[in-house]
Coordinates of C-alpha atoms in Angstrom, one line a residue:
M1213 CA -16.6 -1.3 -56.7
K1214 CA -16.6 -1.5 -60.5
C1215 CA -16.6 -5.0 -62.0
P1216 CA -13.6 -5.5 -64.3
A1217 CA -15.6 -7.8 -66.5
C1218 CA -19.0 -6.2 -67.0
N1219 CA -18.1 -2.6 -66.0
K1220 CA -21.0 -2.4 -63.6
W1221 CA -20.8 -1.0 -60.1
N1222 CA -21.2 -3.2 -57.1
R1223 CA -21.6 -2.4 -53.4
A1224 CA -18.3 -2.3 -51.5
G1225 CA -17.5 -5.4 -49.6
L1226 CA -19.0 -8.0 -52.0
P1227 CA -16.6 -10.8 -53.0
H1228 CA -18.3 -11.4 -56.4
C1229 CA -20.1 -9.2 -59.0
I1230 CA -23.9 -9.5 -58.5
Y1231 CA -24.4 -9.2 -62.3
C1232 CA -21.9 -11.6 -63.8
G1233 CA -20.4 -13.4 -60.8
T1234 CA -16.8 -12.3 -61.5
E1235 CA -14.6 -12.3 -58.4
L1236 CA -13.9 -8.7 -57.4
P1237 CA -10.3 -7.7 -56.6
D1238 CA -9.4 -7.6 -52.8
D1239 CA -7.3 -4.5 -53.0
A1240 CA -10.5 -2.5 -53.5
Y1241 CA -11.5 -3.0 -49.9
G1242 CA -8.5 -1.6 -48.3
V1243 CA -7.3 -3.4 -45.1
H1244 CA -9.4 -6.2 -43.6
G1245 CA -12.4 -5.4 -45.9
V1246 CA -12.5 -1.7 -44.9
P1247 CA -12.6 0.7 -47.9
A1248 CA -9.6 2.9 -48.3
W1249 CA -11.7 6.1 -48.1
Q1250 CA -12.8 5.1 -44.6
L1251 CA -9.2 4.6 -43.5
E1252 CA -8.4 8.2 -44.6
L1253 CA -11.1 9.7 -42.4
K1254 CA -9.8 12.0 -39.7
D1255 CA -12.2 10.4 -37.2
Q1256 CA -10.1 7.2 -37.4
E1257 CA -7.1 9.0 -35.9
K1258 CA -6.8 8.9 -32.2
H1259 CA -4.0 11.2 -31.0
K1260 CA -4.7 10.9 -27.4
S1261 CA -6.1 8.3 -25.0
Y1262 CA -6.6 8.1 -21.3
I1263 CA -5.8 5.2 -18.9
R1264 CA -8.1 5.2 -15.9
V1265 CA -7.2 2.9 -12.9
D1266 CA -9.8 2.3 -10.3
E1267 CA -9.2 1.6 -6.6
Y1268 CA -8.9 -2.2 -7.3
G1269 CA -6.1 -1.6 -9.8
S1270 CA -8.1 -2.4 -12.9
A1271 CA -7.0 -0.2 -15.9
E1272 CA -9.3 1.0 -18.7
T1273 CA -8.1 2.9 -21.8
T1274 CA -10.7 5.4 -23.1
D1275 CA -10.9 8.5 -25.2
D1276 CA -11.9 11.8 -23.7
P1277 CA -15.0 13.2 -25.6
R1278 CA -13.9 16.7 -24.7
D1279 CA -10.8 16.4 -26.9
T1280 CA -13.0 15.4 -29.8
L1281 CA -15.3 18.3 -29.2
A1282 CA -12.4 20.7 -28.9
A1283 CA -11.0 19.5 -32.2
E1284 CA -14.3 19.9 -33.9
M1285 CA -14.7 23.5 -32.6
V1286 CA -11.2 24.4 -33.8
S1287 CA -12.0 22.9 -37.2
L1288 CA -15.3 24.8 -37.4
K1289 CA -13.6 28.1 -36.6
N1290 CA -11.0 27.5 -39.2
R1291 CA -13.6 26.6 -41.8
K1292 CA -15.6 29.8 -41.0
L1293 CA -12.5 32.0 -41.4
D1294 CA -11.6 30.2 -44.7
G1295 CA -15.1 30.8 -45.9
E1296 CA -15.0 34.5 -45.2
Q1297 CA -11.8 34.9 -47.1
R1298 CA -13.1 32.7 -50.0
Q1299 CA -16.3 34.8 -50.3
R1300 CA -14.3 38.0 -50.3
M1301 CA -12.1 36.7 -53.1
L1302 CA -15.2 35.6 -55.1
R1303 CA -16.8 39.1 -54.8
L1304 CA -13.7 40.9 -55.9
N1305 CA -13.3 38.6 -58.9
S1306 CA -16.9 39.1 -59.8
A1307 CA -16.6 42.9 -59.4
E1308 CA -13.6 43.0 -61.7
R1309 CA -15.6 41.2 -64.4
G1310 CA -18.6 43.5 -64.0
I1311 CA -20.9 40.8 -62.5
A1312 CA -23.2 41.7 -59.6
P1313 CA -22.8 39.7 -56.4
S1314 CA -25.2 36.8 -56.0
G1315 CA -24.8 36.0 -52.4
R1316 CA -24.9 37.8 -49.1
S1317 CA -21.9 38.5 -46.9
V1318 CA -20.5 35.8 -44.6
R1319 CA -20.9 36.8 -40.9
T1320 CA -19.5 35.4 -37.7
S1321 CA -22.8 36.0 -35.9
S1322 CA -26.3 35.0 -36.8
N1323 CA -28.7 37.4 -38.5
R1324 CA -32.1 35.7 -38.7
S1325 CA -33.9 38.6 -40.4
T1326 CA -31.4 38.8 -43.2
F1327 CA -31.2 35.0 -43.7
F1328 CA -35.0 34.6 -44.0
S1329 CA -35.5 37.7 -46.1
A1330 CA -35.6 35.6 -49.3
Y1331 CA -38.8 34.0 -48.1
D1332 CA -40.5 37.3 -47.2
D1333 CA -43.5 38.3 -49.2
N1334 CA -42.3 41.9 -49.3
P1335 CA -40.4 42.2 -52.6
E1336 CA -38.5 45.2 -51.1
T1337 CA -36.8 43.0 -48.6
T1338 CA -35.8 40.4 -51.2
L1339 CA -34.3 43.1 -53.5
R1340 CA -30.6 43.0 -53.5
P1341 CA -29.3 46.4 -54.7
V1342 CA -26.3 46.5 -57.0
S1343 CA -23.7 49.2 -57.0
P1344 CA -23.8 51.3 -60.2
E1345 CA -20.0 50.6 -60.7
M1346 CA -20.8 46.9 -60.9
A1347 CA -23.6 47.1 -63.5
D1348 CA -23.1 46.3 -67.2
G1349 CA -22.2 49.3 -69.2
E1350 CA -21.3 52.8 -68.1
A1351 CA -23.4 54.8 -65.7
K1352 CA -25.0 58.0 -66.8
P1353 CA -23.6 61.3 -65.6
G1354 CA -25.2 62.1 -62.2
A1355 CA -26.4 58.6 -61.6
R1356 CA -26.7 57.6 -57.9
R1357 CA -26.4 54.2 -56.2
V1358 CA -29.6 52.4 -55.8
Y1359 CA -30.7 51.0 -52.4
S1360 CA -33.8 49.2 -51.4
A1361 CA -36.3 50.7 -49.0
R1362 CA -34.9 48.4 -46.3
Y1363 CA -31.7 50.3 -46.3
R1364 CA -33.0 53.7 -47.4
T1365 CA -33.2 56.6 -44.9
T1366 CA -36.6 58.0 -44.0
Y1367 CA -35.3 61.5 -43.9
E1368 CA -35.5 63.1 -47.4
T1369 CA -33.4 66.0 -46.5
E1370 CA -30.4 63.8 -45.7
S1371 CA -27.7 63.4 -48.3
Q1372 CA -26.4 60.2 -49.7
D1373 CA -23.5 60.3 -47.3
S1374 CA -26.0 59.9 -44.4
L1375 CA -26.5 56.3 -45.5
Y1376 CA -23.3 55.4 -43.9
Q1377 CA -24.0 57.1 -40.6
Q1378 CA -24.5 54.9 -37.5
S1379 CA -27.9 54.6 -36.0
S1380 CA -26.4 54.6 -32.5
E1381 CA -25.5 58.0 -31.0
Q1382 CA -22.7 56.5 -28.9
E1383 CA -20.7 55.3 -31.9
P1384 CA -18.8 57.6 -34.3
I1385 CA -19.9 58.1 -37.9
H1386 CA -17.8 56.1 -40.2
K1387 CA -17.8 56.5 -44.0
P1388 CA -16.3 53.9 -46.2
D1389 CA -13.6 54.7 -48.7
E1390 CA -14.3 55.0 -52.4
G1391 CA -12.4 51.7 -53.0
Q1392 CA -14.6 49.7 -50.5
T1393 CA -17.9 48.1 -51.6
V1394 CA -21.2 47.9 -49.7
Y1395 CA -23.3 44.8 -50.2
D1396 CA -26.8 44.5 -48.7
G1397 CA -25.9 47.3 -46.3
Y1398 CA -22.7 45.6 -45.1
L1399 CA -19.2 46.9 -45.6
D1400 CA -16.7 44.6 -47.2
T1401 CA -13.0 45.0 -46.5
S1402 CA -10.0 43.0 -47.7
E1403 CA -8.3 43.2 -44.3
Y1404 CA -9.3 40.5 -42.0
M1405 CA -10.2 41.3 -38.4
P1406 CA -10.9 38.8 -35.7
P1407 CA -14.6 38.6 -34.6
Y1408 CA -13.8 39.8 -31.1
E1409 CA -12.4 43.0 -32.5
R1410 CA -15.3 43.8 -34.8
T1411 CA -17.9 46.4 -33.8
S1412 CA -21.3 47.1 -35.2
H1413 CA -20.1 49.9 -37.4
Y1414 CA -17.5 47.6 -38.9
E1415 CA -20.1 45.1 -40.2
R1416 CA -23.2 47.2 -41.0
F1417 CA -24.0 50.7 -42.0
S1418 CA -27.7 51.6 -42.1
G1419 CA -29.1 55.0 -43.1
D1420 CA -32.2 54.5 -40.9
S1421 CA -31.4 55.8 -37.5
H1422 CA -34.8 54.7 -36.2
I1423 CA -34.2 51.0 -36.6
H1424 CA -34.0 49.2 -33.3
R1425 CA -31.9 46.1 -33.0
K1426 CA -32.6 43.2 -30.6
P1427 CA -29.9 42.6 -28.0
R1428 CA -27.7 39.7 -28.7
R1429 CA -28.2 36.4 -26.8
N1430 CA -24.6 36.5 -25.7
S1431 CA -25.2 39.6 -23.7
L1432 CA -28.2 37.9 -22.0
R1433 CA -26.1 34.9 -21.2
R1434 CA -23.3 37.0 -19.9
I1435 CA -25.7 38.8 -17.6
L1436 CA -27.2 35.5 -16.4
R1437 CA -23.8 34.0 -15.8
T1438 CA -22.6 37.1 -13.9
L1439 CA -25.8 37.0 -11.8
L1440 CA -25.3 33.2 -11.1
I1441 CA -21.7 33.7 -10.0
T1442 CA -22.7 36.6 -7.7
L1443 CA -25.4 34.4 -6.1
L1444 CA -22.9 31.6 -5.6
V1445 CA -20.3 33.9 -4.0
C1446 CA -23.0 35.3 -1.7
G1447 CA -24.1 31.8 -0.7
F1448 CA -20.6 30.7 0.1
A1449 CA -20.0 33.8 2.1
L1450 CA -23.2 33.2 4.1
V1451 CA -22.1 29.6 4.8
A1452 CA -18.6 30.8 5.9
L1453 CA -20.0 33.4 8.2
T1454 CA -22.8 31.3 9.8
V1455 CA -22.2 27.6 9.6
L1456 CA -18.4 27.3 9.9
P1457 CA -18.1 29.1 13.2
Q1458 CA -20.9 26.9 14.6
L1459 CA -19.0 23.8 13.4
L1460 CA -15.6 24.8 14.7
S1461 CA -16.1 26.5 18.0
P1462 CA -18.7 24.1 19.5
K1463 CA -16.4 21.2 18.5
D1464 CA -13.5 22.6 20.5
E1465 CA -15.8 23.1 23.4
D1466 CA -17.2 19.6 23.1
D1467 CA -13.8 18.0 23.0
S1468 CA -12.8 19.8 26.1
L1469 CA -15.9 18.5 27.9
K1470 CA -15.8 14.9 26.7
A1471 CA -14.2 12.1 28.7
M1472 CA -11.0 10.6 27.4
V1473 CA -9.7 7.0 27.5
V1474 CA -6.0 6.3 27.1
P1475 CA -4.3 2.8 27.2
T1476 CA -1.5 2.6 29.8
I1477 CA 0.5 0.1 32.0
R1478 CA -0.1 -0.3 35.7
N1479 CA 2.0 -2.8 37.8
D1480 CA 3.3 -4.4 34.5
L1481 CA -0.3 -5.1 33.5
A1482 CA -2.4 -3.6 30.8
A1483 CA -4.7 -0.8 31.9
H1484 CA -6.7 2.2 30.7
T1485 CA -6.8 5.7 32.2
I1486 CA -10.1 7.5 32.1
T1487 CA -10.3 11.3 32.6
I1488 CA -13.7 12.9 33.1
P1489 CA -14.0 16.8 33.0
G1490 CA -15.8 18.5 35.8
E1491 CA -15.7 21.4 38.3
E1492 CA -13.2 21.5 41.1
N1493 CA -13.8 19.3 44.2
Q1494 CA -16.8 17.5 42.5
R1495 CA -17.0 13.7 43.1
I1496 CA -17.6 11.3 40.3
I1497 CA -18.2 7.6 40.7
L1498 CA -18.0 4.7 38.3
R1499 CA -21.0 2.5 39.2
E1500 CA -19.8 -0.8 37.6
L1501 CA -16.4 -0.7 39.4
H1502 CA -17.5 1.1 42.5
M1503 CA -14.6 3.6 42.0
T1504 CA -14.7 7.2 43.1
A1505 CA -12.5 10.2 42.2
I1506 CA -12.5 13.9 43.0
V1507 CA -12.1 16.5 40.3
T1508 CA -8.7 18.0 40.5
G1509 CA -7.3 20.4 37.9
G1510 CA -10.6 20.2 35.9
V1511 CA -10.7 16.4 35.6
A1512 CA -11.3 13.3 37.6
T1513 CA -8.8 10.5 36.8
F1514 CA -9.5 6.7 37.0
D1515 CA -6.8 4.1 36.5
I1516 CA -8.6 0.8 35.6
P1517 CA -6.6 -2.5 35.1
D1518 CA -8.0 -4.4 32.2
H1519 CA -8.2 -7.7 34.1
L1520 CA -10.9 -6.3 36.5
W1521 CA -13.4 -6.8 33.7
Y1522 CA -12.8 -10.5 33.2
D1523 CA -11.5 -11.8 36.5
E1524 CA -14.8 -13.5 37.2
Y1525 CA -14.8 -15.5 34.0
S1526 CA -13.3 -19.0 34.0
D1527 CA -12.7 -19.3 30.3
Y1528 CA -11.3 -16.4 28.2
L1529 CA -12.1 -17.4 24.7
Q1530 CA -12.3 -14.0 23.0
E1531 CA -9.3 -11.9 22.1
T1532 CA -11.0 -8.6 22.9
M1533 CA -13.8 -7.3 25.1
Q1534 CA -16.1 -4.2 24.8
V1535 CA -16.6 -2.6 28.2
T1536 CA -18.9 0.3 29.3
V1537 CA -18.7 2.4 32.4
S1538 CA -21.5 4.6 33.7
P1539 CA -20.1 7.7 35.5
F1540 CA -22.3 9.6 38.0
L1541 CA -21.8 13.1 39.5
I1542 CA -22.4 13.1 43.3
S1543 CA -23.6 16.3 44.8
D1544 CA -23.0 17.4 48.4
S1545 CA -26.5 16.2 49.3
G1546 CA -25.7 12.7 47.9
K1547 CA -27.8 13.1 44.8
Q1548 CA -26.3 11.2 41.8
T1549 CA -26.6 12.8 38.3
P1550 CA -25.8 10.4 35.4
L1551 CA -23.2 11.5 32.9
E1552 CA -22.5 10.2 29.4
Q1553 CA -21.5 6.5 29.3
I1554 CA -18.0 5.6 28.3
S1555 CA -17.2 2.6 26.1
Y1556 CA -13.9 1.3 25.0
E1557 CA -12.3 -2.0 23.9
I1558 CA -9.7 -4.0 25.8
D1559 CA -7.4 -6.9 24.7
I1560 CA -7.2 -10.1 26.7
P1561 CA -3.6 -11.4 26.4
L1562 CA -2.6 -15.1 26.0
S1563 CA -0.8 -16.9 28.8
P1564 CA 2.9 -16.8 28.0
I1565 CA 4.7 -20.0 27.1
E1566 CA 8.2 -20.3 25.7
L1567 CA 9.7 -23.6 24.6
A1568 CA 13.3 -24.2 25.5
T1569 CA 13.9 -27.9 24.8
P1570 CA 13.6 -29.0 22.0
D1571 CA 14.3 -26.0 19.8
A1572 CA 11.2 -26.6 17.7
P1573 CA 7.8 -28.2 18.4
Y1574 CA 8.8 -31.1 16.2
Q1575 CA 11.8 -33.2 17.2
V1576 CA 13.2 -36.6 16.1
V1577 CA 14.5 -38.6 19.1
S1578 CA 16.1 -42.0 19.6
T1579 CA 15.6 -42.5 23.4
A1580 CA 12.6 -43.8 25.3
L1581 CA 12.9 -40.8 27.7
Y1582 CA 13.1 -37.2 26.6
T1583 CA 13.1 -34.0 28.7
I1584 CA 10.8 -31.2 27.5
Q1585 CA 11.6 -27.8 29.0
F1586 CA 9.5 -24.6 28.7
Y1587 CA 8.9 -21.4 30.6
V1588 CA 5.6 -20.0 31.9
R1589 CA 4.6 -17.2 34.2
E1590 CA 5.0 -18.0 37.9
G1591 CA 1.9 -19.3 39.5
S1592 CA 0.4 -20.6 36.2
T1593 CA -1.6 -23.7 35.9
V1594 CA 0.0 -26.3 33.6
T1595 CA -1.6 -29.5 32.2
I1596 CA 0.2 -32.0 29.8
N1597 CA -2.1 -34.4 27.9
G1598 CA -4.9 -33.6 30.4
E1599 CA -2.9 -34.2 33.6
D1600 CA -2.1 -31.4 36.0
Y1601 CA 1.7 -30.7 36.3
S1602 CA 1.4 -27.3 38.0
D1603 CA 3.8 -28.5 40.8
L1604 CA 6.6 -28.6 38.2
V1605 CA 6.5 -24.8 37.8
N1606 CA 9.8 -23.4 39.2
T1607 CA 8.8 -20.3 41.2
E1608 CA 12.2 -18.7 40.6
G1609 CA 11.7 -18.3 36.8
G1610 CA 8.7 -20.2 35.8
K1611 CA 10.7 -23.1 34.3
V1612 CA 9.0 -26.5 33.7
S1613 CA 10.9 -29.7 33.1
Y1614 CA 8.9 -32.7 32.0
N1615 CA 10.3 -36.2 31.3
A1616 CA 8.4 -37.5 28.3
T1617 CA 8.2 -41.2 27.6
V1618 CA 8.6 -41.7 23.9
Q1619 CA 7.3 -44.9 22.3
P1620 CA 8.8 -46.3 19.1
I1621 CA 5.5 -45.8 17.2
G1622 CA 6.4 -42.7 15.1
E1623 CA 4.9 -39.4 16.4
N1624 CA 4.3 -38.9 20.1
N1625 CA 2.2 -35.8 20.7
F1626 CA 2.3 -33.9 24.0
E1627 CA -0.3 -31.1 24.4
I1628 CA 0.7 -28.4 26.9
V1629 CA -2.1 -26.1 28.2
V1630 CA -1.1 -23.1 30.3
R1631 CA -3.4 -20.7 32.1
S1632 CA -1.8 -17.7 33.8
Q1633 CA -3.4 -15.0 35.9
Y1634 CA -5.1 -12.2 34.0
C1635 CA -4.6 -14.1 30.7
R1636 CA -6.4 -16.2 28.3
E1637 CA -5.7 -19.9 28.1
N1638 CA -2.8 -20.8 25.8
S1639 CA -1.8 -24.2 24.4
M1640 CA 1.2 -25.8 22.5
T1641 CA 1.7 -29.2 21.0
V1642 CA 5.2 -30.8 21.1
T1643 CA 5.7 -33.8 18.8
L1644 CA 8.6 -36.2 19.4
Y1645 CA 9.2 -38.6 16.6
R1646 CA 10.7 -42.0 17.3
E1647 CA 11.0 -44.4 14.5
K1648 CA 9.0 -47.7 14.6
Q1649 CA 11.3 -50.6 15.6
E1650 CA 11.0 -54.3 14.7
I1651 CA 14.0 -54.9 16.9
P1652 CA 13.6 -53.1 20.2
L1653 CA 16.7 -51.0 21.1
D1654 CA 16.4 -48.6 24.1
L1655 CA 19.1 -46.5 25.9
A1656 CA 19.0 -46.3 29.6
S1657 CA 16.7 -43.5 30.9
D1658 CA 19.5 -41.9 32.9
I1659 CA 21.7 -41.2 29.9
G1660 CA 22.5 -37.5 29.7
S1661 CA 22.5 -35.1 26.8
T1662 CA 25.5 -33.0 28.1
S1663 CA 28.9 -33.9 29.4
S1664 CA 31.9 -32.1 30.8
D1665 CA 34.0 -35.1 31.9
S1666 CA 37.7 -34.5 31.8
T1667 CA 38.2 -38.0 30.2
R1668 CA 36.0 -37.0 27.3
T1669 CA 34.0 -40.2 27.7
M1670 CA 30.5 -41.3 28.9
T1671 CA 29.2 -44.7 30.0
V1672 CA 26.2 -45.9 27.9
R1673 CA 23.8 -48.7 28.9
A1674 CA 21.2 -50.1 26.6
T1675 CA 19.0 -53.2 26.0
T1676 CA 17.8 -55.0 22.9
L1677 CA 16.2 -58.2 21.7
P1678 CA 18.1 -61.2 23.2
G1679 CA 20.3 -62.7 20.6
A1680 CA 20.5 -59.6 18.4
V1681 CA 23.8 -58.5 16.9
V1682 CA 24.8 -55.1 18.4
K1683 CA 27.2 -52.7 16.7
V1684 CA 28.5 -49.3 17.9
L1685 CA 29.3 -47.0 14.9
S1686 CA 30.6 -44.0 16.8
P1687 CA 33.9 -43.7 18.7
Y1688 CA 33.8 -46.0 21.8
T1689 CA 35.7 -48.2 24.2
D1690 CA 35.0 -51.1 26.6
L1691 CA 32.1 -52.7 24.7
D1692 CA 30.5 -55.4 26.9
I1693 CA 27.9 -57.7 25.1
T1694 CA 28.2 -60.8 27.3
N1695 CA 24.5 -60.5 28.4
V1696 CA 23.0 -59.8 25.0
D1697 CA 22.1 -63.4 24.4
T1698 CA 20.4 -63.8 27.8
D1699 CA 18.6 -60.5 28.7
G1700 CA 19.7 -58.3 25.7
S1701 CA 21.6 -55.8 27.9
F1702 CA 25.1 -54.3 26.9
T1703 CA 27.3 -51.4 27.9
F1704 CA 30.2 -49.4 26.4
K1705 CA 32.0 -46.0 26.9
A1706 CA 31.3 -43.4 24.2
V1707 CA 34.3 -41.2 23.3
F1708 CA 33.8 -37.5 22.4
D1709 CA 36.3 -36.5 19.8
K1710 CA 35.3 -32.9 19.5
I1711 CA 33.9 -30.0 21.6
G1712 CA 30.2 -29.5 21.0
N1713 CA 27.7 -32.0 19.7
N1714 CA 28.8 -35.6 19.5
T1715 CA 26.5 -38.3 18.1
I1716 CA 26.4 -41.8 19.5
I1717 CA 25.2 -44.3 16.9
I1718 CA 24.1 -47.9 17.8
T1719 CA 22.6 -50.6 15.5
A1720 CA 20.8 -53.9 16.2
D1721 CA 20.3 -56.8 13.7
Y1722 CA 18.2 -59.9 13.9
P1723 CA 17.4 -62.6 11.3
N1724 CA 14.3 -61.8 9.2
K1725 CA 13.8 -58.4 10.9
K1726 CA 14.5 -54.8 9.8
Q1727 CA 17.6 -53.3 11.3
T1728 CA 17.1 -50.8 14.2
R1729 CA 19.4 -47.7 14.4
V1730 CA 19.5 -45.4 17.4
E1731 CA 21.3 -42.0 17.4
H1732 CA 21.8 -40.0 20.6
V1733 CA 23.4 -36.5 20.6
V1734 CA 25.6 -35.4 23.6
Y1735 CA 26.8 -31.9 24.0
Y1736 CA 30.3 -32.1 25.3
V1737 CA 32.3 -29.1 26.7
P1738 CA 35.1 -29.5 29.3
N1739 CA 34.8 -27.5 32.5
I1740 CA 36.2 -23.9 32.4
D1741 CA 39.4 -24.9 34.2
I1742 CA 40.4 -27.3 31.5
Y1743 CA 38.8 -25.4 28.6
S1744 CA 40.5 -22.1 29.4
R1745 CA 44.0 -23.6 29.7
K1746 CA 44.1 -24.2 25.9
A1747 CA 42.8 -20.8 24.9
W1748 CA 44.8 -18.6 22.6
S1749 CA 44.5 -14.8 22.4
I1750 CA 42.3 -14.0 19.4
V1751 CA 44.0 -10.6 18.9
Q1752 CA 47.5 -12.1 18.7
E1753 CA 46.4 -15.1 16.6
Y1754 CA 43.9 -13.4 14.4
T1755 CA 46.0 -13.7 11.2
D1756 CA 46.9 -17.3 12.0
L1757 CA 43.3 -18.2 12.4
M1758 CA 42.3 -16.5 9.1
D1759 CA 45.2 -18.3 7.2
N1760 CA 44.6 -21.8 8.8
M1761 CA 40.8 -21.8 9.5
E1762 CA 40.2 -25.5 8.4
L1763 CA 43.1 -26.8 10.6
R1764 CA 42.0 -24.8 13.6
K1765 CA 38.4 -25.9 13.1
A1766 CA 39.4 -29.6 12.9
N1767 CA 41.4 -29.3 16.2
S1768 CA 38.6 -27.3 17.9
Q1769 CA 41.2 -24.6 18.8
I1770 CA 40.0 -22.5 21.7
Y1771 CA 40.4 -18.7 21.9
V1772 CA 39.8 -16.0 24.5
C1773 CA 38.0 -13.0 23.1
K1774 CA 37.8 -9.7 25.1
G1775 CA 35.8 -6.9 23.7
T1776 CA 32.4 -5.2 23.0
I1777 CA 29.3 -6.6 21.3
T1778 CA 28.7 -4.1 18.5
S1779 CA 25.5 -5.6 17.0
I1780 CA 23.3 -8.6 17.6
E1781 CA 22.3 -10.3 14.3
T1782 CA 20.0 -13.2 15.5
T1783 CA 18.4 -14.1 18.8
K1784 CA 17.8 -17.9 18.6
P1785 CA 20.6 -18.9 18.6
Q1786 CA 22.1 -15.6 19.6
R1787 CA 24.7 -14.4 17.2
A1788 CA 26.5 -11.1 17.1
F1789 CA 29.6 -9.2 15.9
M1790 CA 32.2 -8.4 18.5
N1791 CA 35.0 -5.8 18.4
V1792 CA 38.1 -7.3 20.0
G1793 CA 40.3 -4.3 18.8
T1794 CA 40.1 -0.6 19.8
E1795 CA 37.7 2.2 18.8
E1796 CA 40.4 3.6 16.5
S1797 CA 41.3 0.3 15.0
E1798 CA 38.4 -2.2 14.9
L1799 CA 39.0 -6.0 14.7
L1800 CA 35.6 -7.8 14.3
I1801 CA 34.8 -11.4 14.8
Y1802 CA 31.4 -13.3 14.5
V1803 CA 30.4 -15.2 17.7
E1804 CA 27.6 -17.6 18.4
N1805 CA 26.3 -17.9 22.0
A1806 CA 26.3 -21.5 23.3
S1807 CA 26.8 -20.4 26.9
R1808 CA 24.1 -19.8 29.6
T1809 CA 24.6 -16.0 29.6
E1810 CA 22.5 -13.8 27.3
W1811 CA 24.5 -10.9 25.6
V1812 CA 23.4 -7.3 25.5
E1813 CA 24.3 -5.0 22.6
G1814 CA 27.1 -2.7 23.8
G1815 CA 28.1 -5.0 26.6
E1816 CA 31.7 -5.8 27.4
Y1817 CA 32.5 -9.5 27.9
D1818 CA 35.3 -12.0 28.1
L1819 CA 34.4 -14.9 25.9
Y1820 CA 35.9 -18.4 25.6
A1821 CA 35.2 -19.9 22.2
D1822 CA 36.4 -22.5 19.7
A1823 CA 36.8 -22.1 15.9
Y1824 CA 33.9 -23.0 13.7
G1825 CA 34.3 -21.3 10.3
M1826 CA 33.9 -18.1 8.4
Y1827 CA 31.0 -15.6 8.1
N1828 CA 31.0 -12.6 5.9
S1829 CA 34.8 -12.6 5.7
K1830 CA 35.1 -12.7 9.5
P1831 CA 36.1 -15.7 11.7
W1832 CA 33.1 -17.5 13.2
L1833 CA 33.5 -18.9 16.8
I1834 CA 31.2 -20.8 19.1
V1835 CA 31.2 -19.4 22.6
R1836 CA 31.1 -21.9 25.4
Y1837 CA 31.6 -19.6 28.4
T1838 CA 30.7 -16.0 28.9
Y1839 CA 32.0 -13.7 31.7
E1840 CA 31.1 -10.0 32.1
K1841 CA 34.1 -7.8 32.1
G1842 CA 35.7 -7.7 35.5
A1843 CA 33.6 -10.6 36.9
P1844 CA 35.5 -13.4 38.8
R1845 CA 36.1 -16.7 37.1

């Protein structure tokens, strides 16, 4: 950068002049201190980049060096072609002015002997003959072109035209035109020809037919490349003919001779089937299991239940087990020949346990007694909080009903451990939460959670702290609190104002103590005789139900729905779409199963249900009773 004050040059990038200290202009350094000439370099341009993503999803943007190399090769080729044309124009301009050429011809291939001829001690080789037409002044009559001994023929009897003959007998003799010029033994032409179309007689004409030229390196490379390709092809052919048949055919034979293990089901239990190949009527024994089979159809078949491997274990802590059997071939004389051992993995299932009541492992309750119901496999061993309750298992369906005592201490945990035959031990924890009470308030242990009384009432008995003030916040009648001051007991009749879940709410107050609130849910549904008498036909009243949904819902209007379950949407609780119309004209409703019968998709039923709301623009009803089509009421 030239200093504007002292006119002295400074190194690019300096903020001040090193001679006079004058601040140098910033625009001299281009962008971000980079000189403008560097920004104009072609190397700064990146036309193409590659994004590589590895197996973990990490991306990396890089440039392919092959693109850069290809661009440089193209640029080099263009520069060489431009140089040839430029040299040709310079020689023509020099010839028109009568000046001898001062440089050698540009070639697309290397010529080491010509290039280094300037350093040869032989003056003949460094002599560059000049055509008489290009010399200063006019040539004398009869003058001939002068050529150095390097390009002069050794045959004195040959004429001058023989200088343009080819030294190779296979190439035709070519003589240049009068308008063409020969420099250093090379023919110059104004017409450009690509390098791959040029031949030896195009570039050079030598009068010496005895000069032997060295073969080009390209020819040697071509021969080596051809030889290498031939060797590779022969090697691959040898591998294909020798190795591949040995890899394929023995494998097929080995697969047919190896034993196979396939998982299967035997007597509703997990098992594995082992097939061992052999000759007809041979006997094969599995030593560990003492099982014998005869070869029939080329194989001996063994069906092995998985539980045979772990029946003797008392605790099944692992999910899987690796087992191995040792087959032996038994000859007619009784000799046992060992075969290849067979190993496979088996799964040890958990003991089944399904919770019915409550709906979830965590439940908030308000009574001192709560019934926990769950299902296990028949014959299972059941323990609850360490005590054996296996006698509670119902042999008809594996149902277990346990009356849990719930203390007003917050969370009450009940650990259920089940061990079924051929299964691993399974466990479940049910937590019943009962709020802590400063004023004790307990409902009688015999109070139910369901009711079908025709009077729509239920008698409730409870006890509290003597002297406490008792209030019933839900619908009721006949409240009797005469004994509250003495023993804290009281009774009343709860009234159920709707079909389904009804909540009984009781509170107890005492001076200087926190109020106690108890809520108990009772599921009320009248018996089928009373319930079905109020049922309307859903087909006839479909439009009325859609137009007056809120009113029908408030009155718990009952409908009879006869049709086919088209699709089951959920399983717990079971909800489905039902077609109460015909196949030609569908009329869909959305029903929720609160009955004791489980639906099957495609099944035809008669349902008694009451209005509940809307779902997906379809009326939503709660089904209380289910009857299969044609079944007696």
